[in-house]
XYZ file of C-alpha atoms in Angstrom:
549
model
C -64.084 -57.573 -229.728
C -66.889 -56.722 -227.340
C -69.132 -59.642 -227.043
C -73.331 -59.640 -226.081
C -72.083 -61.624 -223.042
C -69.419 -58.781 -222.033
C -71.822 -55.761 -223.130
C -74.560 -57.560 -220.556
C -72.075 -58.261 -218.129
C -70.441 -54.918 -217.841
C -74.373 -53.216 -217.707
C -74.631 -55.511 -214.727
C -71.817 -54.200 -212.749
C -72.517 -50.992 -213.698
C -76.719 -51.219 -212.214
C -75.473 -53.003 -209.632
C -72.338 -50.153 -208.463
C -75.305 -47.255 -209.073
C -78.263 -48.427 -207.382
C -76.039 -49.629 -204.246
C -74.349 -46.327 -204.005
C -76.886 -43.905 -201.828
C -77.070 -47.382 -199.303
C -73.365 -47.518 -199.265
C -72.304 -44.199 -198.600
C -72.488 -42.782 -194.981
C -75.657 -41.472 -193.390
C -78.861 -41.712 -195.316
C -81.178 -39.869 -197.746
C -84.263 -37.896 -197.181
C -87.409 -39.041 -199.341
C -90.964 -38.087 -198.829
C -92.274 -40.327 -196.379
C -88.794 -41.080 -194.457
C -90.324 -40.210 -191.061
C -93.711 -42.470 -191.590
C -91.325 -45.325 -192.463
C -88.593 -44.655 -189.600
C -91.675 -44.757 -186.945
C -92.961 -47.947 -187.919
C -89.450 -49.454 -188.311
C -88.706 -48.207 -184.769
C -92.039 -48.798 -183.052
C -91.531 -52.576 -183.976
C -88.602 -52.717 -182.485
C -89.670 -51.136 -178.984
C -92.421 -53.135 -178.867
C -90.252 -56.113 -179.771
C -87.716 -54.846 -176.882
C -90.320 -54.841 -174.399
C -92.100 -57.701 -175.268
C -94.891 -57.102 -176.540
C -96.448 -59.922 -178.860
C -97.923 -59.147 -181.039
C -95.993 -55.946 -181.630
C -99.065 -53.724 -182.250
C -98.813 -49.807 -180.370
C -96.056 -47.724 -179.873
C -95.789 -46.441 -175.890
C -92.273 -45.254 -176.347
C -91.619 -42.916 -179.236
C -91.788 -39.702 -177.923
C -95.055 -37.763 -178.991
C -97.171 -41.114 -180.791
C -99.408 -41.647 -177.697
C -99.659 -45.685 -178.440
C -100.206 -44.841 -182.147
C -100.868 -48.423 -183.615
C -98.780 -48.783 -186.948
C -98.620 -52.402 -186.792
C -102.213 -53.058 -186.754
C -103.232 -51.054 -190.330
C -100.087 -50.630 -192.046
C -99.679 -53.794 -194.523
C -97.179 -56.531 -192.789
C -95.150 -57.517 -195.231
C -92.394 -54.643 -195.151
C -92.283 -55.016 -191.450
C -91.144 -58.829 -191.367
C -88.321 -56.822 -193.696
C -87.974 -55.008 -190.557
C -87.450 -57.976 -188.437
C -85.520 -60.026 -190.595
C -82.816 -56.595 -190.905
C -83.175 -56.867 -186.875
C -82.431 -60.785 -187.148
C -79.197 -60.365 -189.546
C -77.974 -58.103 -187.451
C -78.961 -59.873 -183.633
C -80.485 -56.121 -183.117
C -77.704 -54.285 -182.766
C -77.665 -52.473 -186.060
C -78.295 -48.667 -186.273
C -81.261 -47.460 -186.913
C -79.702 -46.230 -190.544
C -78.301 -49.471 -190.962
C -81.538 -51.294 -190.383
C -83.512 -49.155 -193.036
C -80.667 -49.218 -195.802
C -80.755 -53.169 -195.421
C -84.628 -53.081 -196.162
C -83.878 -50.943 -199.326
C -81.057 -53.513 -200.414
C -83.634 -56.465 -199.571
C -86.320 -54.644 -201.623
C -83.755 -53.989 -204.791
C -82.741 -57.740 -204.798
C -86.500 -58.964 -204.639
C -87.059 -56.368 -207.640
C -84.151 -57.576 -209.479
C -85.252 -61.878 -208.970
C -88.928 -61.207 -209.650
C -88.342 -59.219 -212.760
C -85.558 -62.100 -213.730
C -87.719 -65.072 -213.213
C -90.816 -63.403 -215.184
C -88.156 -62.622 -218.136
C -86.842 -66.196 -217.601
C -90.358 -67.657 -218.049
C -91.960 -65.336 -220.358
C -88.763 -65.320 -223.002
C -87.520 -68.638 -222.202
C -83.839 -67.164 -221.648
C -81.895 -67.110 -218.822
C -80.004 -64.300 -220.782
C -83.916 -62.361 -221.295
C -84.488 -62.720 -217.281
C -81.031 -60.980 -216.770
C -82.006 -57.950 -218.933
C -85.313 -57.521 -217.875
C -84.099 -57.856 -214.206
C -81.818 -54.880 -215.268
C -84.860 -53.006 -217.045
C -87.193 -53.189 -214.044
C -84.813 -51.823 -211.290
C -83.242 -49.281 -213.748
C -86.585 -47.977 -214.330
C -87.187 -44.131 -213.359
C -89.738 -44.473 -211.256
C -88.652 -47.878 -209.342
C -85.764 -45.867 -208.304
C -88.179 -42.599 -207.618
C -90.015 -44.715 -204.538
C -86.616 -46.477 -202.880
C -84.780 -42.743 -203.741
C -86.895 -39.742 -204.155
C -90.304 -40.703 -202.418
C -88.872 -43.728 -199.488
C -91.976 -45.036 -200.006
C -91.151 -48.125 -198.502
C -94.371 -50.853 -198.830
C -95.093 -49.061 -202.165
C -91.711 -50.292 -203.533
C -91.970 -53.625 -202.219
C -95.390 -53.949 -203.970
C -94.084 -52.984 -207.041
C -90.811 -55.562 -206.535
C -93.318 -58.453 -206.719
C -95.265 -56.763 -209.721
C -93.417 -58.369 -212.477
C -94.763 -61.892 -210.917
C -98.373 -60.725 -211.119
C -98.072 -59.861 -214.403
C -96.265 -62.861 -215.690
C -99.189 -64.981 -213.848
C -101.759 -63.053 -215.734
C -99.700 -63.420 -219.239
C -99.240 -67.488 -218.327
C -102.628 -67.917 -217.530
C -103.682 -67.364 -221.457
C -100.674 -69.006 -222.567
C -98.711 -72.346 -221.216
C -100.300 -72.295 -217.660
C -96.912 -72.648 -216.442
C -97.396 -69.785 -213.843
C -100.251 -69.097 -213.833
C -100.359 -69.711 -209.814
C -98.273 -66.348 -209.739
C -101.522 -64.522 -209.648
C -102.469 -65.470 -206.111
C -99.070 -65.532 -204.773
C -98.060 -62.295 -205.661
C -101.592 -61.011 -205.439
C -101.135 -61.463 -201.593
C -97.806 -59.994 -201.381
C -99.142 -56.894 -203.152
C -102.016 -56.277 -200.769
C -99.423 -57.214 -197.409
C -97.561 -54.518 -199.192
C -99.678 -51.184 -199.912
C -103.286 -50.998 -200.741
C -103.346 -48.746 -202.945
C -101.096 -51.080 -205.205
C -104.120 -53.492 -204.954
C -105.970 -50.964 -206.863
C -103.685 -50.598 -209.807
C -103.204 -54.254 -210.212
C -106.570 -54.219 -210.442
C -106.844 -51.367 -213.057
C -104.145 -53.844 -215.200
C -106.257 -57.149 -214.682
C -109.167 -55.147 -216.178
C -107.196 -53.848 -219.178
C -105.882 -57.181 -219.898
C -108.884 -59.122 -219.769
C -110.107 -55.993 -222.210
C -107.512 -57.067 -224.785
C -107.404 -60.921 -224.246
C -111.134 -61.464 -223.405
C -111.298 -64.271 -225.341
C -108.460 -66.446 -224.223
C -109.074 -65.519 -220.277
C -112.561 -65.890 -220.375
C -112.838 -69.588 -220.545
C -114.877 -72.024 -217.747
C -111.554 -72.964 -216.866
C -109.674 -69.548 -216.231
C -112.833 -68.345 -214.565
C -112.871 -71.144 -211.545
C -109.020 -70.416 -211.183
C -109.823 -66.708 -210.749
C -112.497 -67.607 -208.323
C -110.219 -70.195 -206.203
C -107.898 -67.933 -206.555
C -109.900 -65.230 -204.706
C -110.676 -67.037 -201.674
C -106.551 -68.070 -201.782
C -105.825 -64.423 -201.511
C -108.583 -63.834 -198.863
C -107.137 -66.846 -196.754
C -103.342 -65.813 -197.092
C -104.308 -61.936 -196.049
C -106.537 -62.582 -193.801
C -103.978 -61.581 -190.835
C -103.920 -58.408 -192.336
C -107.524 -57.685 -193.340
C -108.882 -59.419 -190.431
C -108.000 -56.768 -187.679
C -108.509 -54.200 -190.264
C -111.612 -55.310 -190.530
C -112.980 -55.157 -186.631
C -111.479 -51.421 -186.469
C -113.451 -50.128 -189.575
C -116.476 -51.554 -188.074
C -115.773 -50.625 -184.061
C -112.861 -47.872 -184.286
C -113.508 -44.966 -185.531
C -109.683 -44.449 -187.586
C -109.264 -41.290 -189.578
C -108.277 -43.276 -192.615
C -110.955 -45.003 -192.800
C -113.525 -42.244 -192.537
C -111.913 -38.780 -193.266
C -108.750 -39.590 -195.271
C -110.607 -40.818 -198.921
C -109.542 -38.983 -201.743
C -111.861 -37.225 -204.183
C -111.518 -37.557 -208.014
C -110.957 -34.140 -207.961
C -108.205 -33.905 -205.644
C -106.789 -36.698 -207.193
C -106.823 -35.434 -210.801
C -104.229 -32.014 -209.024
C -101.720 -34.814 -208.651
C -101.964 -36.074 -212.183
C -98.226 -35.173 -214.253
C -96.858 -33.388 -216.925
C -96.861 -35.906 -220.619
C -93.845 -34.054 -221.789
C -92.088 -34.364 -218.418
C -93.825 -38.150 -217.766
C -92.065 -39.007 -221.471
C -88.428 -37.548 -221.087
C -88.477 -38.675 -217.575
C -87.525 -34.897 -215.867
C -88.669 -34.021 -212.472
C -91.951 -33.227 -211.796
C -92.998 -29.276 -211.723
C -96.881 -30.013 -212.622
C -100.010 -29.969 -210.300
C -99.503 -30.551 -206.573
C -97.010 -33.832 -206.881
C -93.849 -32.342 -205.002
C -91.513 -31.148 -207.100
C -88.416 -33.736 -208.154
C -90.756 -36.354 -208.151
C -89.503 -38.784 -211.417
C -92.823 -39.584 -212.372
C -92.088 -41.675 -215.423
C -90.489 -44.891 -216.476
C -87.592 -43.385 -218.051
C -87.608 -42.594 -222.128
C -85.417 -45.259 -223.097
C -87.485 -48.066 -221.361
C -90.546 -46.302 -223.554
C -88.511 -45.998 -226.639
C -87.337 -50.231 -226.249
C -91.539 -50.558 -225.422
C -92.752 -48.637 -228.563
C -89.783 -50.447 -230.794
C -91.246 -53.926 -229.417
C -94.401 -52.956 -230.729
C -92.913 -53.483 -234.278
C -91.277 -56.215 -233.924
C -92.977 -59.920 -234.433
C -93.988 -61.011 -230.715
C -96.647 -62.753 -229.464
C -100.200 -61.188 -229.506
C -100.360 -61.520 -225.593
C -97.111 -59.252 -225.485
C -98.186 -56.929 -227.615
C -101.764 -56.594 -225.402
C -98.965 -56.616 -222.560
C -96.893 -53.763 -223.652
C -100.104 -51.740 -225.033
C -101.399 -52.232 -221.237
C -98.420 -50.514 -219.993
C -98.507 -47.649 -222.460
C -102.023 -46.863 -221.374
C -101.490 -46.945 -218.069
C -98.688 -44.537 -218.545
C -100.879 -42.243 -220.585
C -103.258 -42.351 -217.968
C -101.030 -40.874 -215.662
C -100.271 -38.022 -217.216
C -102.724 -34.355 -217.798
C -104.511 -36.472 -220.990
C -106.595 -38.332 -218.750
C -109.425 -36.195 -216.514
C -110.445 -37.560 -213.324
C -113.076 -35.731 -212.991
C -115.158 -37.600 -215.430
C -115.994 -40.529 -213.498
C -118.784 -39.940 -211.311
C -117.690 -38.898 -207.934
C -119.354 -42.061 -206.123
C -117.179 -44.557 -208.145
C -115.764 -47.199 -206.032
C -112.574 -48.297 -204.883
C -110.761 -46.602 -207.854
C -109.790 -43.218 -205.543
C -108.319 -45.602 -202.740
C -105.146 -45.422 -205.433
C -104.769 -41.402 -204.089
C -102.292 -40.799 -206.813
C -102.684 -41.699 -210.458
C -99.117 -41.700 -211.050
C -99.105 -44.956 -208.695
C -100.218 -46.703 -212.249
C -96.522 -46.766 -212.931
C -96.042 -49.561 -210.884
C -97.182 -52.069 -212.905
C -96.292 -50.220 -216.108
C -92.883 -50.313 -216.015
C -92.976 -54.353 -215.019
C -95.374 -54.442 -218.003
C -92.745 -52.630 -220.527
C -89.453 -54.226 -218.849
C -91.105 -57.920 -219.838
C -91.258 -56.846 -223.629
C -88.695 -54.295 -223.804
C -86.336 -56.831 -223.305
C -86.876 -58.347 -227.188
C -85.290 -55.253 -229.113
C -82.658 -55.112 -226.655
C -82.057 -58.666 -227.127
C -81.708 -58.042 -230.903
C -79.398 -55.220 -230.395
C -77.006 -56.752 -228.474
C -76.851 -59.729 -231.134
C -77.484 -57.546 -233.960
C -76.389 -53.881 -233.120
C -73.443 -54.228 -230.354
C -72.856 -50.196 -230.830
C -76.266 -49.372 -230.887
C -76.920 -51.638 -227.787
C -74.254 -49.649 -225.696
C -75.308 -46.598 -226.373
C -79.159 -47.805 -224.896
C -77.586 -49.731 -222.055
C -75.593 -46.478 -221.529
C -79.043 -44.122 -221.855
C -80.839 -46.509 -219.383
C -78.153 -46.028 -216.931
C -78.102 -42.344 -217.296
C -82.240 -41.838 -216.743
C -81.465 -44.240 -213.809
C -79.352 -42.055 -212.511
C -81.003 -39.018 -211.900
C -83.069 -40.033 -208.959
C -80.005 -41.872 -207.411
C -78.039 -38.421 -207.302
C -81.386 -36.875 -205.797
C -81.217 -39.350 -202.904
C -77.038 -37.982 -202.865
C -77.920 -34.544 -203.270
C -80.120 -34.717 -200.090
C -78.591 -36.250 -196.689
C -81.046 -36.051 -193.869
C -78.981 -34.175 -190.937
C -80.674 -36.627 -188.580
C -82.851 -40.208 -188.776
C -85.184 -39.132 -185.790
C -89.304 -37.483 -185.979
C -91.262 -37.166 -183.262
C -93.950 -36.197 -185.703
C -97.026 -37.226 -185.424
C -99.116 -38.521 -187.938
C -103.050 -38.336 -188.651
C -104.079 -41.352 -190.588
C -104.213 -44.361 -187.576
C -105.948 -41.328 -185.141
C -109.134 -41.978 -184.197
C -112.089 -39.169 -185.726
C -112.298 -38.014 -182.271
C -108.512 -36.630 -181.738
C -109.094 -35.198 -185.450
C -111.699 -32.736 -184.033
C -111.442 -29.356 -182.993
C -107.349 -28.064 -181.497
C -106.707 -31.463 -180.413
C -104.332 -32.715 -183.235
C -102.435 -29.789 -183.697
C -102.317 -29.698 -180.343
C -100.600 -33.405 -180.186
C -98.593 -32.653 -183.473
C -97.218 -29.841 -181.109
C -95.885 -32.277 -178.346
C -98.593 -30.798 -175.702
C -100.655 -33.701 -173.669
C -103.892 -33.989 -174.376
C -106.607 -31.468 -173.149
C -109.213 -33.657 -171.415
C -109.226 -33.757 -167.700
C -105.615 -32.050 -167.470
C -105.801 -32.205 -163.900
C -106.254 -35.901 -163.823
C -103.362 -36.875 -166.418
C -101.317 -40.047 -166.093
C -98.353 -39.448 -168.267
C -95.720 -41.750 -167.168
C -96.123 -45.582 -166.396
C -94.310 -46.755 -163.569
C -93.682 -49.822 -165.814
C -94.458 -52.489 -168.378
C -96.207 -55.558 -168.169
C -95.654 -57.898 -171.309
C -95.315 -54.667 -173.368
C -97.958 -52.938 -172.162
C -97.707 -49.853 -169.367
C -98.943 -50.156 -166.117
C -99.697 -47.164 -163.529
C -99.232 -46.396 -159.998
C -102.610 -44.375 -159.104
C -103.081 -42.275 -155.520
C -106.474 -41.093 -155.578
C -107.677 -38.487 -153.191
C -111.260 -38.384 -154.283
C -113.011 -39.699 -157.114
C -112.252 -38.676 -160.674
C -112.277 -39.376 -164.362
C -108.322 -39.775 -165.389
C -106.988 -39.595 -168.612
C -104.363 -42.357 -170.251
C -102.390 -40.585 -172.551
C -103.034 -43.244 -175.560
C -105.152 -43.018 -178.376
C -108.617 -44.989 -177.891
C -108.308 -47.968 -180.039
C -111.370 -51.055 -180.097
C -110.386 -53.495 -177.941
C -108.320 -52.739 -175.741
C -109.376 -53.423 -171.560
C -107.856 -51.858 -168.398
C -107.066 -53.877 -165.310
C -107.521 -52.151 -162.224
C -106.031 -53.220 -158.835
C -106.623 -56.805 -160.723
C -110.605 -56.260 -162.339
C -110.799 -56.122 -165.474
C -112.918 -52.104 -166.565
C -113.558 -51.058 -170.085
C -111.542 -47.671 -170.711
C -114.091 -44.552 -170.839
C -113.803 -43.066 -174.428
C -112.851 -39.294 -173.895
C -114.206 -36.520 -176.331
C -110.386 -35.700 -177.257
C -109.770 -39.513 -178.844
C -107.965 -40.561 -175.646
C -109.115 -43.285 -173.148
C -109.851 -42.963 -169.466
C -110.475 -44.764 -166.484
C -112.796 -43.971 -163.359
C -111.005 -44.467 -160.200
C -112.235 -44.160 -156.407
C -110.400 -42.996 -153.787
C -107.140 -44.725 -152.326
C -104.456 -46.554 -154.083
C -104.632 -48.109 -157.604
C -102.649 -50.035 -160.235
C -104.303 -49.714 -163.527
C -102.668 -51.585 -166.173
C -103.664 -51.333 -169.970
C -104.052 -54.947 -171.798
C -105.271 -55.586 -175.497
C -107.536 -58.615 -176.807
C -105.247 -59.506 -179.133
C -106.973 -62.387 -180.161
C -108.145 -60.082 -182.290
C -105.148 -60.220 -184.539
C -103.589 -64.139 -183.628
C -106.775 -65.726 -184.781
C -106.528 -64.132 -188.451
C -103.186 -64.793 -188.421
C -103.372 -68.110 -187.204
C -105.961 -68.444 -190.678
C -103.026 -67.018 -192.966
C -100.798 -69.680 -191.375
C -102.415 -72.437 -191.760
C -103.451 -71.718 -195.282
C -99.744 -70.999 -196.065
C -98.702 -74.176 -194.259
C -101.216 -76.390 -196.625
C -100.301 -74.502 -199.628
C -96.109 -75.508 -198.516
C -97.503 -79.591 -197.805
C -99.603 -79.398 -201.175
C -96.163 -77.843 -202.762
C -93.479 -80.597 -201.322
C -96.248 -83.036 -202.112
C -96.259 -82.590 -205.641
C -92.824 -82.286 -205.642
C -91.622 -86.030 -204.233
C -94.859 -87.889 -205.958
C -92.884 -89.840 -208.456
C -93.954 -89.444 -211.835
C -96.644 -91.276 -213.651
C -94.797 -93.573 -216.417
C -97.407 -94.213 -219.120
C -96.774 -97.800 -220.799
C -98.119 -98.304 -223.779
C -99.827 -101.676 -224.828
C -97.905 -104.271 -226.500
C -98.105 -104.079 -230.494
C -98.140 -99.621 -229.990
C -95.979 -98.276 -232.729
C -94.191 -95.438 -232.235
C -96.039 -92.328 -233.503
């Protein structure tokens, strides 16, 4: 006889053998963003191979012209980067390296989604099953699979913690310091998953505005604030100084409108049965949905006696599904509302929706497997089979070759987006400006960064072939010169006549100092922790005469 154990066991195995498959056959997939992901992953480790510290521009790449991914891409995906490096002393592939990331990602989806069932339910047997909900959902397998959106799925790994903070924080209190925690790792993830976790915090405290708004929640959400603020700041820090002294595309040209956005919305019939997406301008085979039968569990859980928080939970995640489908109009909010368009793509909302349903979808499950063994099968067996779909796409679709010298606009300054000049670069052709005057090979490196061997016959304006960022200095023949900004985004460097060795340094105590803040902040946060942890506990003794209650 099949037991609940056996049934939960063998759906195990099963996730487990299907989700693995794409990173354990030969070669790898193509996804959307494959070659954005690939040049960060290999920038780092130039840098890191020249020694360059912090690992911040990339000199070596062919055709990125010291593009900076490092400094504005969120962090934490690239200590995934370094810690695939580290496992493997640096010698892996650079397919290896990447499919270790994805396997790294899938088991912090699968933990996070465990302990939040684990605490929520109270079960070790609930964590398992929502584990296996989360990373079987449709469109947690559509970012690893279908879109290699690499930060994007690490943000939503951590997701389920967020929301089990939020759902503790009007219940036992237990976990409720999940909210910074993951909070942080969200925004070192992907920014525009900030946004959406914000769009859930704002439902929730909708539906539970009397429990969260107490005196006591509210001075946890404000210490909680300046926690995430402290822990980021070696992100944000940098970011900051460039959006106020660099002039990056993404900051200025790249913001999406409503109306753009609302072309990207999908299909309800396709978001439902989970099929690939043929609406609006989202690429086609897009999964853009958490799967039907992780909808179907969700609606049945509605019915079923829970508490009211998981209900508000569960009717959080519905909505935000809704939302991402052709029901909702963007249009109708007024096109100077804030920080809402930074999400780009409304689908993104799926992130926390299907760590929302997983949590609660778990309870008729639960009840099947006790109650309904064949019934419980064939949903374990449906699950599987939505899961499946965007696994086969990444099959279907082997990339002939993981190398891209393309070339991409959003950490360009506004300058090299004007006129020719970037499709100029996109086309592997040096930069325009003072052509006759063009370093483009270093002689060397000096701690990472590229020095030049200069004869000058007369005086001239020559042209570095690196993007202009903020702070970066030139040393020439051993002074210290600010670089000229050129009118193509590049820098340059006046030079008399004779022989020269200009050699391009960054301040980067631009970036150590924030990072030095997140540090210490984590490092009193770890003391505070192991503190708690060996402080005996307090033994209360009654007074003499006390009878027992």
């Amino acid at each position: 006889m099949v037991t609940e154990k056996s049934l939960r066991r063998a759906a195990l195995a099963a996730m487990a053998v299907m989700v693995l498959l794409p990173l354990l056959s030969a070669g790898i997939w193509y996804g959307h963003d494959w070659e954005a992901h690939l040049l960060r992953m290999t920038s780092l480790n130039q840098a890191l191979a020249h020694g360059q510290f912090p690992p911040l521009f990339d000199y070596w790449n062919p055709n990125q012209y010291g593009y900076s991914w490092q400094m504005f891409y969120p962090p934490l995906s690239s200590l995934l980067f370094l810690l695939a490096r580290g496992l493997t002393f640096g010698l892996a592939s650079d397919v290896l390296q990447m499919k270790l990331v994805f396997a790294f990602i899938l088991a912090i989806g699968f933990s996070c989604a465990f302990y939040a069932g684990k605490r929520e339910h109270h079960s070790l047997a609930a964590g398992t099953l929502c584990g296996l909900l989360f990373v079987t959902s449709v469109y947690f397998l559509n970012n690893l699979y279908v879109r290699f959106a690499v930060g994007e799925c690490l943000a939503m790994a951590v997701m389920p913690l967020f929301v089990r903070g939020c759902s503790s924080l009007i219940s036992d209190r237990r976990d409720s310091r999940l909210i910074p925690v993951s909070a942080s790792l969200i925004l070192l993830s992907n920014i525009p998953s900030v946004v959406v976790s914000l769009i859930f915090f704002l439902l929730f405290a909708a539906l539970n505005a009397r429990a969260l708004f107490t005196r006591q929640n509210l001075l946890f959400l404000a210490r909680s604030v300046l926690l995430i603020l402290a822990l980021t700041c070696l992100y944000w820090g940098p970011l900051l100084y460039h959006m106020l002294y660099s002039e990056v595309y993404a900051f200025k040209g790249m913001l999406f409108s409503y109306r753009h956005m609302d072309r990207y919305k999908s299909d309800l019939l396709q978001t439902l049965l989970g099929l690939p997406s043929q609406y609006g301008l989202t690429q086609h085979g897009t999964y853009s949905s958490p799967g039907l039968p992780l909808l179907l569990l969700s609606l049945a859980a509605l019915l079923m006696p829970i508490a009211r928080r998981g209900k508000t939970l569960l009717v959080a995640g519905l909505v935000m599904v809704l939302l991402t489908t052709n029901l909702m109009n963007w249009n109708w909010l007024p096109v100077h509302t804030p920080v809402i368009n930074i999400m780009q793509f409304s689908w993104r909302l799926l992130m926390c929706a299907c760590a929302l349903l997983a949590l609660y979808a778990v309870v008729p499950l639960q009840w099947l497997l006790t109650h309904r063994r064949k019934t419980a099968a064939l949903m374990l067996t449906a699950l599987l089979a939505a899961a499946w779909l965007p696994v086969k796409s990444a099959l279907d679709q082997p990339l002939p070759r993981f190398q891209t010298t393309r070339l991409y606009a959003d950490y360009l300054n506004t300058r090299t987006m004007q006129g020719n000049t970037y499709e100029l670069l996109a086309a592997q052709t040096l930069p325009p400006t003072a052509r006759d005057h063009l370093l483009t090979l270093p002689g060397g490196y000096i701690n990472g960064y590229p020095t030049f061997h200069v004869s000058a016959p007369a005086p001239a304006l020559y042209t570095l072939p690196y993007v202009m960022y903020a702070g970066y200095t030139l040393m020439v023949d051993g002074q210290r010169v600010a670089p000229v900004p050129l009118d193509d985004g590049f820098m340059g460097v006046r030079l008399p006549p004779g022989e020269h060795t200009v050699t391009l340094s960054y301040q980067t105590l631009i970036v150590i100092i924030p990072a030095l803040v997140s540090l210490s902040t984590l490092l009193m946060l770890a003391c505070l922790w192991v503190r708690k942890r060996l402080r005996p506990p307090m033994i209360l003794i009654k007074p003499p005469g006390h009878l027992p209650e």
